[in-house]
């Protein structure tokens, strides 16, 4: 039995803000942002768009690919999507910026709008590692029950709405977007010759670093109070240097452990899709491990850091441009708030 990826999709808001656009509003420059992060632009969701809206669009694109309905249009496509949605047994959605705090989960909103009436639905909170955690969660839930066959796994974020636009050290880093994959339990082997699908995952956490990336207000620890004058919405606070050090270490260690556990070398890996937080983190980890830079797929220049959405957005972009061939070995690697980290090895 293998858990294979059979469709990918993404949703990117049309409004594109370049570094030069930002420099007109805050004290920064294209030169600083590019040289410190590799970011050139970000896409920002309109006020009327919520996390589930981007998630739904990405999910439909992934479902259309899985159902072979990519080239259909209009009512024909809608009918194919409605039928395909009924084949889903599970929706797992990673986000730190869901439509509502607590309940309902954003996954449930997507389940309803998609018409996935046979699917259980839940959110996973693991910040930027959320997609890696969600893929493993969905794969585990498919594996454990013979009646479950297909899952939709989504990463969706509207980070620009929780950025602190008075803090130039963080607000320039983030963008909005969603990415999704459809995974299916198949009869292919997951080990030995001809192995396919999700081969292994490493997940980890270090909660002692919780303070380094935190939404301090609005939860049960520090709720907004009646009568309080709120001068700032609930926003991300980040200790950039601490996250940077954690990221370089965990990316390096996790890639090394994935290769060792699978008994392979980096030469066996066709592409690495890292969480797109900072090109410098990827370059530093690549240098430590002796991995050629071209092995990493980076699109941070266009989308900035979209947290849990960054890996599935990159996966879809690479897939649709023909950069992933059947039987290619793909490695994903991520880190983020919690602090959390993880990586997957997938035969495409
Ligand atoms: N424009 C211009 N100058 C800036 C900006 C800006 N946007 N932001 C900071 N600066 C200035 C600072 O004020 C400081 O000036 P000073 O030396 O005069 O005091 C100088 O630049 C250096 O600031 P640092 O914060 O030390 O810059 P650093 O080189 O550490 O880079 C960065 C900051 C890019 C945030 C880096 O620490 C980093 O990438 N950390 C990892 C962050 C990350 O990966 N976060 C995401 C993971 S979790 C998630 O994805 C949600």
mmCIF file of C-alpha atoms and ligand atoms in Angstrom:
data_model
loop_
_atom_site.group_PDB
_atom_site.id
_atom_site.type_symbol
_atom_site.label_atom_id
_atom_site.label_comp_id
_atom_site.label_asym_id
_atom_site.label_seq_id
_atom_site.Cartn_x
_atom_site.Cartn_y
_atom_site.Cartn_z
ATOM 1 C CA UNK A 1 0.000 0.000 0.000
ATOM 2 C CA UNK A 2 1.304 3.465 -0.924
ATOM 3 C CA UNK A 3 0.041 6.986 -0.255
ATOM 4 C CA UNK A 4 0.486 8.810 -3.572
ATOM 5 C CA UNK A 5 0.006 12.428 -4.590
ATOM 6 C CA UNK A 6 -2.493 12.439 -7.479
ATOM 7 C CA UNK A 7 -3.229 16.156 -7.823
ATOM 8 C CA UNK A 8 -1.807 19.555 -6.876
ATOM 9 C CA UNK A 9 -3.274 23.062 -6.905
ATOM 10 C CA UNK A 10 -2.655 26.586 -5.687
ATOM 11 C CA UNK A 11 -4.418 29.909 -5.239
ATOM 12 C CA UNK A 12 -2.539 33.203 -5.368
ATOM 13 C CA UNK A 13 -4.346 36.519 -4.788
ATOM 14 C CA UNK A 14 -4.021 38.791 -7.833
ATOM 15 C CA UNK A 15 -2.824 41.903 -5.965
ATOM 16 C CA UNK A 16 0.998 41.928 -6.227
ATOM 17 C CA UNK A 17 3.073 44.251 -4.052
ATOM 18 C CA UNK A 18 6.749 44.671 -4.916
ATOM 19 C CA UNK A 19 9.480 45.692 -2.477
ATOM 20 C CA UNK A 20 9.546 49.107 -4.139
ATOM 21 C CA UNK A 21 5.786 49.443 -3.497
ATOM 22 C CA UNK A 22 6.406 48.658 0.192
ATOM 23 C CA UNK A 23 9.281 51.129 0.369
ATOM 24 C CA UNK A 24 6.804 53.892 -0.450
ATOM 25 C CA UNK A 25 4.820 53.032 2.715
ATOM 26 C CA UNK A 26 7.439 51.933 5.248
ATOM 27 C CA UNK A 27 11.096 52.631 5.950
ATOM 28 C CA UNK A 28 12.690 49.838 3.881
ATOM 29 C CA UNK A 29 14.230 49.225 0.465
ATOM 30 C CA UNK A 30 14.236 46.646 -2.301
ATOM 31 C CA UNK A 31 17.972 46.229 -1.731
ATOM 32 C CA UNK A 32 17.573 45.397 1.997
ATOM 33 C CA UNK A 33 14.700 42.970 1.540
ATOM 34 C CA UNK A 34 16.310 41.134 -1.411
ATOM 35 C CA UNK A 35 19.747 40.866 0.150
ATOM 36 C CA UNK A 36 18.448 39.718 3.560
ATOM 37 C CA UNK A 37 15.664 37.365 2.410
ATOM 38 C CA UNK A 38 15.525 36.787 -1.368
ATOM 39 C CA UNK A 39 11.998 38.259 -1.461
ATOM 40 C CA UNK A 40 11.092 40.475 -4.426
ATOM 41 C CA UNK A 41 7.287 40.636 -4.154
ATOM 42 C CA UNK A 42 4.311 39.236 -2.276
ATOM 43 C CA UNK A 43 0.622 38.757 -3.119
ATOM 44 C CA UNK A 44 -1.994 40.231 -0.804
ATOM 45 C CA UNK A 45 -5.571 39.013 -0.383
ATOM 46 C CA UNK A 46 -8.353 41.588 -0.727
ATOM 47 C CA UNK A 47 -10.319 42.564 2.396
ATOM 48 C CA UNK A 48 -13.245 40.343 1.393
ATOM 49 C CA UNK A 49 -11.074 37.229 1.081
ATOM 50 C CA UNK A 50 -10.624 34.851 4.025
ATOM 51 C CA UNK A 51 -8.343 31.858 4.514
ATOM 52 C CA UNK A 52 -11.046 29.393 3.398
ATOM 53 C CA UNK A 53 -11.569 31.257 0.100
ATOM 54 C CA UNK A 54 -7.952 30.737 -0.941
ATOM 55 C CA UNK A 55 -8.032 27.182 0.422
ATOM 56 C CA UNK A 56 -11.159 26.385 -1.606
ATOM 57 C CA UNK A 57 -9.644 27.665 -4.858
ATOM 58 C CA UNK A 58 -6.425 25.689 -4.320
ATOM 59 C CA UNK A 59 -8.467 22.597 -3.396
ATOM 60 C CA UNK A 60 -10.558 22.848 -6.566
ATOM 61 C CA UNK A 61 -7.414 23.117 -8.700
ATOM 62 C CA UNK A 62 -5.899 20.052 -7.019
ATOM 63 C CA UNK A 63 -9.158 18.123 -7.298
ATOM 64 C CA UNK A 64 -9.498 19.032 -10.981
ATOM 65 C CA UNK A 65 -6.027 17.610 -11.655
ATOM 66 C CA UNK A 66 -6.786 14.444 -9.690
ATOM 67 C CA UNK A 67 -10.086 13.977 -11.548
ATOM 68 C CA UNK A 68 -8.553 14.654 -14.981
ATOM 69 C CA UNK A 69 -10.847 17.695 -15.253
ATOM 70 C CA UNK A 70 -8.118 20.324 -15.678
ATOM 71 C CA UNK A 71 -9.053 21.151 -19.243
ATOM 72 C CA UNK A 72 -12.837 21.246 -18.681
ATOM 73 C CA UNK A 73 -14.652 24.558 -18.251
ATOM 74 C CA UNK A 74 -18.001 25.922 -17.012
ATOM 75 C CA UNK A 75 -20.781 23.588 -15.939
ATOM 76 C CA UNK A 76 -18.904 20.527 -17.130
ATOM 77 C CA UNK A 77 -15.990 21.327 -14.823
ATOM 78 C CA UNK A 78 -18.289 22.133 -11.894
ATOM 79 C CA UNK A 79 -20.031 18.766 -12.330
ATOM 80 C CA UNK A 80 -16.690 16.912 -12.448
ATOM 81 C CA UNK A 81 -15.515 18.741 -9.307
ATOM 82 C CA UNK A 82 -18.756 18.007 -7.460
ATOM 83 C CA UNK A 83 -18.405 14.328 -8.264
ATOM 84 C CA UNK A 84 -14.703 14.271 -7.308
ATOM 85 C CA UNK A 85 -15.429 16.063 -4.011
ATOM 86 C CA UNK A 86 -17.667 13.174 -2.968
ATOM 87 C CA UNK A 87 -14.703 10.786 -3.252
ATOM 88 C CA UNK A 88 -12.835 12.601 -0.452
ATOM 89 C CA UNK A 89 -12.761 10.833 2.918
ATOM 90 C CA UNK A 90 -10.761 13.488 4.732
ATOM 91 C CA UNK A 91 -9.738 17.141 4.626
ATOM 92 C CA UNK A 92 -6.742 18.277 6.686
ATOM 93 C CA UNK A 93 -5.981 21.991 6.529
ATOM 94 C CA UNK A 94 -2.885 23.646 7.949
ATOM 95 C CA UNK A 95 -3.170 27.271 8.924
ATOM 96 C CA UNK A 96 -2.199 29.858 11.519
ATOM 97 C CA UNK A 97 -4.644 32.391 10.081
ATOM 98 C CA UNK A 98 -7.947 30.510 9.865
ATOM 99 C CA UNK A 99 -11.296 32.225 9.220
ATOM 100 C CA UNK A 100 -12.267 32.051 12.915
ATOM 101 C CA UNK A 101 -10.333 31.503 16.156
ATOM 102 C CA UNK A 102 -11.247 28.090 17.562
ATOM 103 C CA UNK A 103 -14.442 27.039 15.829
ATOM 104 C CA UNK A 104 -15.465 26.293 13.151
ATOM 105 C CA UNK A 105 -12.299 24.924 11.671
ATOM 106 C CA UNK A 106 -11.394 26.363 8.289
ATOM 107 C CA UNK A 107 -11.352 22.783 6.971
ATOM 108 C CA UNK A 108 -15.082 22.489 7.767
ATOM 109 C CA UNK A 109 -15.841 25.652 5.777
ATOM 110 C CA UNK A 110 -13.930 24.236 2.803
ATOM 111 C CA UNK A 111 -15.689 20.872 3.220
ATOM 112 C CA UNK A 112 -19.074 22.570 2.960
ATOM 113 C CA UNK A 113 -18.224 24.852 0.017
ATOM 114 C CA UNK A 114 -16.601 21.988 -1.870
ATOM 115 C CA UNK A 115 -19.591 19.686 -1.248
ATOM 116 C CA UNK A 116 -17.262 17.031 0.197
ATOM 117 C CA UNK A 117 -20.098 15.488 2.171
ATOM 118 C CA UNK A 118 -18.269 12.202 2.871
ATOM 119 C CA UNK A 119 -15.152 13.839 4.288
ATOM 120 C CA UNK A 120 -14.133 14.361 7.894
ATOM 121 C CA UNK A 121 -12.464 17.751 8.266
ATOM 122 C CA UNK A 122 -9.987 19.292 10.678
ATOM 123 C CA UNK A 123 -7.316 21.966 10.991
ATOM 124 C CA UNK A 124 -3.731 21.405 12.044
ATOM 125 C CA UNK A 125 -1.811 24.126 13.888
ATOM 126 C CA UNK A 126 1.906 23.757 13.319
ATOM 127 C CA UNK A 127 2.594 27.195 11.788
ATOM 128 C CA UNK A 128 5.024 27.035 8.861
ATOM 129 C CA UNK A 129 5.595 23.286 9.336
ATOM 130 C CA UNK A 130 1.825 22.805 9.044
ATOM 131 C CA UNK A 131 1.739 21.262 5.587
ATOM 132 C CA UNK A 132 4.395 18.665 6.482
ATOM 133 C CA UNK A 133 2.500 17.816 9.676
ATOM 134 C CA UNK A 134 -0.811 17.687 7.783
ATOM 135 C CA UNK A 135 0.463 15.403 5.045
ATOM 136 C CA UNK A 136 1.693 12.915 7.643
ATOM 137 C CA UNK A 137 -1.559 13.247 9.635
ATOM 138 C CA UNK A 138 -3.690 12.597 6.557
ATOM 139 C CA UNK A 139 -1.471 9.715 5.407
ATOM 140 C CA UNK A 140 -1.689 8.170 8.870
ATOM 141 C CA UNK A 141 -5.473 8.471 8.970
ATOM 142 C CA UNK A 142 -5.767 6.878 5.516
ATOM 143 C CA UNK A 143 -3.406 4.059 6.503
ATOM 144 C CA UNK A 144 -5.157 3.178 9.747
ATOM 145 C CA UNK A 145 -8.652 2.655 8.313
ATOM 146 C CA UNK A 146 -9.383 0.535 5.252
ATOM 147 C CA UNK A 147 -12.517 2.533 4.472
ATOM 148 C CA UNK A 148 -10.567 5.760 3.924
ATOM 149 C CA UNK A 149 -8.946 6.105 0.522
ATOM 150 C CA UNK A 150 -8.548 9.770 -0.454
ATOM 151 C CA UNK A 151 -7.619 12.949 1.364
ATOM 152 C CA UNK A 152 -7.300 16.610 0.544
ATOM 153 C CA UNK A 153 -4.388 18.319 2.311
ATOM 154 C CA UNK A 154 -4.218 22.111 2.239
ATOM 155 C CA UNK A 155 -1.954 24.866 3.533
ATOM 156 C CA UNK A 156 -3.658 28.270 3.451
ATOM 157 C CA UNK A 157 -2.688 31.601 4.972
ATOM 158 C CA UNK A 158 -3.556 35.280 5.028
ATOM 159 C CA UNK A 159 -0.463 36.378 6.887
ATOM 160 C CA UNK A 160 -0.494 39.955 5.666
ATOM 161 C CA UNK A 161 -3.617 40.475 7.794
ATOM 162 C CA UNK A 162 -1.795 39.487 10.987
ATOM 163 C CA UNK A 163 1.484 41.208 10.160
ATOM 164 C CA UNK A 164 2.486 44.150 12.296
ATOM 165 C CA UNK A 165 2.790 46.873 9.649
ATOM 166 C CA UNK A 166 4.669 49.067 12.140
ATOM 167 C CA UNK A 167 7.455 46.465 12.456
ATOM 168 C CA UNK A 168 9.585 46.577 9.295
ATOM 169 C CA UNK A 169 11.623 43.619 10.551
ATOM 170 C CA UNK A 170 8.654 41.252 10.077
ATOM 171 C CA UNK A 171 5.982 42.786 7.836
ATOM 172 C CA UNK A 172 8.150 42.714 4.703
ATOM 173 C CA UNK A 173 8.544 38.934 5.025
ATOM 174 C CA UNK A 174 4.998 37.720 4.538
ATOM 175 C CA UNK A 175 2.537 37.028 1.713
ATOM 176 C CA UNK A 176 -0.858 35.350 1.219
ATOM 177 C CA UNK A 177 -1.744 32.177 -0.674
ATOM 178 C CA UNK A 178 -2.851 28.562 -0.535
ATOM 179 C CA UNK A 179 -1.611 25.250 -1.881
ATOM 180 C CA UNK A 180 -3.284 21.834 -1.875
ATOM 181 C CA UNK A 181 -2.665 18.212 -2.774
ATOM 182 C CA UNK A 182 -4.929 15.192 -3.183
ATOM 183 C CA UNK A 183 -3.431 12.003 -1.794
ATOM 184 C CA UNK A 184 -4.744 8.510 -2.428
ATOM 185 C CA UNK A 185 -4.100 5.081 -0.964
ATOM 186 C CA UNK A 186 -3.023 2.835 -3.858
ATOM 187 C CA UNK A 187 -1.896 -0.760 -4.347
ATOM 188 C CA UNK A 188 1.682 0.286 -5.239
ATOM 189 C CA UNK A 189 4.488 -0.751 -2.842
ATOM 190 C CA UNK A 190 5.783 1.838 -0.351
ATOM 191 C CA UNK A 191 9.111 0.060 0.064
ATOM 192 C CA UNK A 192 11.470 -2.060 -2.022
ATOM 193 C CA UNK A 193 11.720 -1.954 -5.822
ATOM 194 C CA UNK A 194 9.124 0.262 -7.503
ATOM 195 C CA UNK A 195 8.236 1.988 -4.215
ATOM 196 C CA UNK A 196 5.955 4.972 -4.562
ATOM 197 C CA UNK A 197 4.319 7.793 -2.657
ATOM 198 C CA UNK A 198 5.087 9.108 0.819
ATOM 199 C CA UNK A 199 8.081 7.063 2.015
ATOM 200 C CA UNK A 200 8.800 8.663 5.367
ATOM 201 C CA UNK A 201 8.312 11.793 7.423
ATOM 202 C CA UNK A 202 10.204 13.380 10.274
ATOM 203 C CA UNK A 203 8.240 15.660 12.606
ATOM 204 C CA UNK A 204 9.664 17.534 15.556
ATOM 205 C CA UNK A 205 9.056 20.377 17.968
ATOM 206 C CA UNK A 206 10.879 22.472 20.525
ATOM 207 C CA UNK A 207 8.238 24.265 22.581
ATOM 208 C CA UNK A 208 10.931 26.021 24.601
ATOM 209 C CA UNK A 209 11.197 28.365 21.604
ATOM 210 C CA UNK A 210 7.495 29.289 21.695
ATOM 211 C CA UNK A 211 8.273 32.942 22.421
ATOM 212 C CA UNK A 212 10.322 33.330 19.251
ATOM 213 C CA UNK A 213 7.292 33.330 16.960
ATOM 214 C CA UNK A 214 4.081 34.210 18.695
ATOM 215 C CA UNK A 215 0.622 35.776 18.364
ATOM 216 C CA UNK A 216 0.628 37.141 21.899
ATOM 217 C CA UNK A 217 -2.919 38.485 22.148
ATOM 218 C CA UNK A 218 -6.398 37.119 21.494
ATOM 219 C CA UNK A 219 -6.076 33.578 22.889
ATOM 220 C CA UNK A 220 -7.117 32.269 26.315
ATOM 221 C CA UNK A 221 -3.727 33.326 27.766
ATOM 222 C CA UNK A 222 -4.362 36.954 26.932
ATOM 223 C CA UNK A 223 -7.846 37.643 25.563
ATOM 224 C CA UNK A 224 -8.916 41.089 24.411
ATOM 225 C CA UNK A 225 -11.059 42.480 27.256
ATOM 226 C CA UNK A 226 -14.346 44.392 27.131
ATOM 227 C CA UNK A 227 -13.591 48.106 27.347
ATOM 228 C CA UNK A 228 -9.934 47.654 26.437
ATOM 229 C CA UNK A 229 -8.650 50.087 23.843
ATOM 230 C CA UNK A 230 -7.000 47.854 21.287
ATOM 231 C CA UNK A 231 -4.133 49.656 19.588
ATOM 232 C CA UNK A 232 -2.901 46.641 17.618
ATOM 233 C CA UNK A 233 -4.722 43.644 16.176
ATOM 234 C CA UNK A 234 -3.423 40.206 17.132
ATOM 235 C CA UNK A 235 -0.174 40.066 15.178
ATOM 236 C CA UNK A 236 2.964 38.015 14.693
ATOM 237 C CA UNK A 237 5.958 38.844 16.845
ATOM 238 C CA UNK A 238 9.201 37.229 15.787
ATOM 239 C CA UNK A 239 12.726 36.958 17.107
ATOM 240 C CA UNK A 240 14.307 36.757 13.651
ATOM 241 C CA UNK A 241 17.789 35.767 14.748
ATOM 242 C CA UNK A 242 16.562 32.944 17.014
ATOM 243 C CA UNK A 243 14.258 31.574 14.287
ATOM 244 C CA UNK A 244 17.092 31.845 11.765
ATOM 245 C CA UNK A 245 19.452 29.789 13.940
ATOM 246 C CA UNK A 246 16.764 27.200 14.717
ATOM 247 C CA UNK A 247 15.898 26.968 11.009
ATOM 248 C CA UNK A 248 19.440 26.422 9.739
ATOM 249 C CA UNK A 249 20.050 23.732 12.372
ATOM 250 C CA UNK A 250 16.771 21.854 11.922
ATOM 251 C CA UNK A 251 16.828 22.024 8.115
ATOM 252 C CA UNK A 252 20.393 20.646 8.092
ATOM 253 C CA UNK A 253 19.686 17.923 10.685
ATOM 254 C CA UNK A 254 16.337 16.865 9.204
ATOM 255 C CA UNK A 255 17.630 16.502 5.647
ATOM 256 C CA UNK A 256 20.558 14.452 7.005
ATOM 257 C CA UNK A 257 18.262 12.206 9.068
ATOM 258 C CA UNK A 258 15.791 11.645 6.207
ATOM 259 C CA UNK A 259 18.616 10.537 3.902
ATOM 260 C CA UNK A 260 20.201 8.337 6.562
ATOM 261 C CA UNK A 261 16.920 6.650 7.555
ATOM 262 C CA UNK A 262 16.103 5.930 3.909
ATOM 263 C CA UNK A 263 19.655 4.691 3.241
ATOM 264 C CA UNK A 264 20.210 7.101 0.338
ATOM 265 C CA UNK A 265 22.405 10.071 -0.536
ATOM 266 C CA UNK A 266 21.466 13.533 -1.748
ATOM 267 C CA UNK A 267 22.305 12.390 -5.294
ATOM 268 C CA UNK A 268 19.180 10.170 -5.159
ATOM 269 C CA UNK A 269 16.937 13.196 -4.475
ATOM 270 C CA UNK A 270 15.620 14.933 -7.614
ATOM 271 C CA UNK A 271 14.376 18.143 -5.951
ATOM 272 C CA UNK A 272 14.081 19.692 -2.489
ATOM 273 C CA UNK A 273 11.109 21.934 -1.733
ATOM 274 C CA UNK A 274 11.938 23.974 1.368
ATOM 275 C CA UNK A 275 9.568 26.179 3.337
ATOM 276 C CA UNK A 276 10.061 29.535 1.632
ATOM 277 C CA UNK A 277 10.945 31.722 4.626
ATOM 278 C CA UNK A 278 14.312 33.108 3.674
ATOM 279 C CA UNK A 279 16.592 32.161 0.764
ATOM 280 C CA UNK A 280 19.590 32.679 3.048
ATOM 281 C CA UNK A 281 18.429 29.893 5.400
ATOM 282 C CA UNK A 282 18.263 27.493 2.462
ATOM 283 C CA UNK A 283 21.664 28.606 1.154
ATOM 284 C CA UNK A 284 23.285 28.188 4.583
ATOM 285 C CA UNK A 285 21.827 24.701 5.091
ATOM 286 C CA UNK A 286 22.721 23.705 1.521
ATOM 287 C CA UNK A 287 26.302 24.824 2.052
ATOM 288 C CA UNK A 288 26.640 22.842 5.283
ATOM 289 C CA UNK A 289 25.355 19.684 3.573
ATOM 290 C CA UNK A 290 27.160 20.232 0.261
ATOM 291 C CA UNK A 291 23.879 20.332 -1.681
ATOM 292 C CA UNK A 292 23.977 22.203 -5.011
ATOM 293 C CA UNK A 293 21.725 25.259 -4.891
ATOM 294 C CA UNK A 294 19.805 24.226 -8.029
ATOM 295 C CA UNK A 295 18.420 21.188 -6.183
ATOM 296 C CA UNK A 296 16.299 23.510 -4.045
ATOM 297 C CA UNK A 297 13.156 24.900 -5.681
ATOM 298 C CA UNK A 298 12.714 28.499 -4.549
ATOM 299 C CA UNK A 299 9.847 30.811 -5.472
ATOM 300 C CA UNK A 300 10.132 33.099 -2.437
ATOM 301 C CA UNK A 301 11.142 35.891 -4.832
ATOM 302 C CA UNK A 302 7.560 36.091 -6.086
ATOM 303 C CA UNK A 303 5.402 35.030 -3.115
ATOM 304 C CA UNK A 304 7.439 35.845 0.045
ATOM 305 C CA UNK A 305 6.755 33.674 3.112
ATOM 306 C CA UNK A 306 3.264 32.147 2.969
ATOM 307 C CA UNK A 307 3.859 29.922 6.027
ATOM 308 C CA UNK A 308 2.004 26.579 5.780
ATOM 309 C CA UNK A 309 1.059 27.348 2.159
ATOM 310 C CA UNK A 310 4.595 27.802 0.882
ATOM 311 C CA UNK A 311 5.499 24.132 0.321
ATOM 312 C CA UNK A 312 2.264 23.099 -1.474
ATOM 313 C CA UNK A 313 2.334 26.304 -3.575
ATOM 314 C CA UNK A 314 5.902 25.466 -4.633
ATOM 315 C CA UNK A 315 4.939 21.819 -5.215
ATOM 316 C CA UNK A 316 2.117 22.838 -7.539
ATOM 317 C CA UNK A 317 4.221 25.380 -9.402
ATOM 318 C CA UNK A 318 7.037 22.881 -9.950
ATOM 319 C CA UNK A 319 4.587 20.126 -10.905
ATOM 320 C CA UNK A 320 2.647 22.229 -13.410
ATOM 321 C CA UNK A 321 5.788 23.481 -15.096
ATOM 322 C CA UNK A 322 6.893 19.859 -15.626
ATOM 323 C CA UNK A 323 9.648 19.970 -13.007
ATOM 324 C CA UNK A 324 8.496 16.780 -11.285
ATOM 325 C CA UNK A 325 8.587 13.536 -13.257
ATOM 326 C CA UNK A 326 7.025 10.223 -12.240
ATOM 327 C CA UNK A 327 9.418 8.315 -9.935
ATOM 328 C CA UNK A 328 11.365 11.474 -8.995
ATOM 329 C CA UNK A 329 12.306 11.509 -5.320
ATOM 330 C CA UNK A 330 11.141 14.747 -3.710
ATOM 331 C CA UNK A 331 12.204 16.028 -0.294
ATOM 332 C CA UNK A 332 10.226 18.680 1.584
ATOM 333 C CA UNK A 333 11.659 20.502 4.562
ATOM 334 C CA UNK A 334 10.091 23.055 6.883
ATOM 335 C CA UNK A 335 10.286 24.899 10.195
ATOM 336 C CA UNK A 336 8.268 27.508 11.985
ATOM 337 C CA UNK A 337 6.305 28.681 14.983
ATOM 338 C CA UNK A 338 5.961 26.375 17.974
ATOM 339 C CA UNK A 339 8.823 25.985 17.306
ATOM 340 C CA UNK A 340 8.223 23.084 14.937
ATOM 341 C CA UNK A 341 10.050 21.388 12.078
ATOM 342 C CA UNK A 342 9.750 18.442 9.745
ATOM 343 C CA UNK A 343 10.322 16.928 6.336
ATOM 344 C CA UNK A 344 8.827 14.369 3.951
ATOM 345 C CA UNK A 345 10.356 12.041 1.365
ATOM 346 C CA UNK A 346 7.953 11.409 -1.508
ATOM 347 C CA UNK A 347 8.318 9.381 -4.704
ATOM 348 C CA UNK A 348 6.363 11.423 -7.267
HETATM 349 N N1 LIG B 1 14.279 47.278 5.859
HETATM 350 C C1 LIG B 1 15.425 47.926 6.157
HETATM 351 N N2 LIG B 1 16.127 47.702 7.274
HETATM 352 C C2 LIG B 1 15.662 46.757 8.127
HETATM 353 C C3 LIG B 1 14.460 46.051 7.880
HETATM 354 C C4 LIG B 1 13.766 46.359 6.689
HETATM 355 N N3 LIG B 1 12.619 45.734 6.348
HETATM 356 N N4 LIG B 1 14.239 45.201 8.891
HETATM 357 C C5 LIG B 1 15.271 45.351 9.750
HETATM 358 N N5 LIG B 1 16.118 46.312 9.285
HETATM 359 C C6 LIG B 1 17.355 46.788 9.904
HETATM 360 C C7 LIG B 1 17.309 46.684 11.408
HETATM 361 O O1 LIG B 1 16.685 47.808 11.972
HETATM 362 C C8 LIG B 1 18.784 46.610 11.724
HETATM 363 O O2 LIG B 1 19.319 47.905 11.685
HETATM 364 P P1 LIG B 1 20.445 48.349 12.751
HETATM 365 O O3 LIG B 1 21.603 47.428 12.506
HETATM 366 O O4 LIG B 1 20.704 49.769 12.364
HETATM 367 O O5 LIG B 1 19.820 48.166 14.091
HETATM 368 C C9 LIG B 1 19.376 45.838 10.548
HETATM 369 O O6 LIG B 1 18.418 45.952 9.489
HETATM 370 C C10 LIG B 1 19.631 44.383 10.845
HETATM 371 O O7 LIG B 1 18.451 43.833 11.424
HETATM 372 P P2 LIG B 1 18.390 42.327 11.842
HETATM 373 O O8 LIG B 1 17.040 42.031 12.403
HETATM 374 O O9 LIG B 1 19.582 41.997 12.664
HETATM 375 O O10 LIG B 1 18.521 41.654 10.404
HETATM 376 P P3 LIG B 1 18.903 40.162 10.073
HETATM 377 O O11 LIG B 1 20.109 40.178 9.232
HETATM 378 O O12 LIG B 1 18.881 39.283 11.287
HETATM 379 O O13 LIG B 1 17.695 39.737 9.143
HETATM 380 C C11 LIG B 1 15.613 38.533 9.152
HETATM 381 C C12 LIG B 1 16.378 39.750 9.667
HETATM 382 C C13 LIG B 1 15.580 38.592 7.639
HETATM 383 C C14 LIG B 1 14.205 38.548 9.706
HETATM 384 C C15 LIG B 1 16.379 37.263 9.604
HETATM 385 O O14 LIG B 1 16.629 37.313 10.981
HETATM 386 C C16 LIG B 1 15.619 36.019 9.311
HETATM 387 O O15 LIG B 1 15.386 35.664 8.160
HETATM 388 N N6 LIG B 1 15.223 35.270 10.349
HETATM 389 C C17 LIG B 1 14.432 34.077 10.149
HETATM 390 C C18 LIG B 1 13.041 34.505 10.063
HETATM 391 C C19 LIG B 1 12.189 33.456 9.498
HETATM 392 O O16 LIG B 1 12.629 32.551 8.823
HETATM 393 N N7 LIG B 1 10.945 33.588 9.813
HETATM 394 C C20 LIG B 1 9.998 32.790 9.311
HETATM 395 C C21 LIG B 1 9.949 31.445 9.968
HETATM 396 S S1 LIG B 1 8.506 31.140 10.663
HETATM 397 C C22 LIG B 1 7.398 31.461 9.557
HETATM 398 O O17 LIG B 1 7.651 31.157 8.400
HETATM 399 C C23 LIG B 1 6.128 32.145 9.943
#
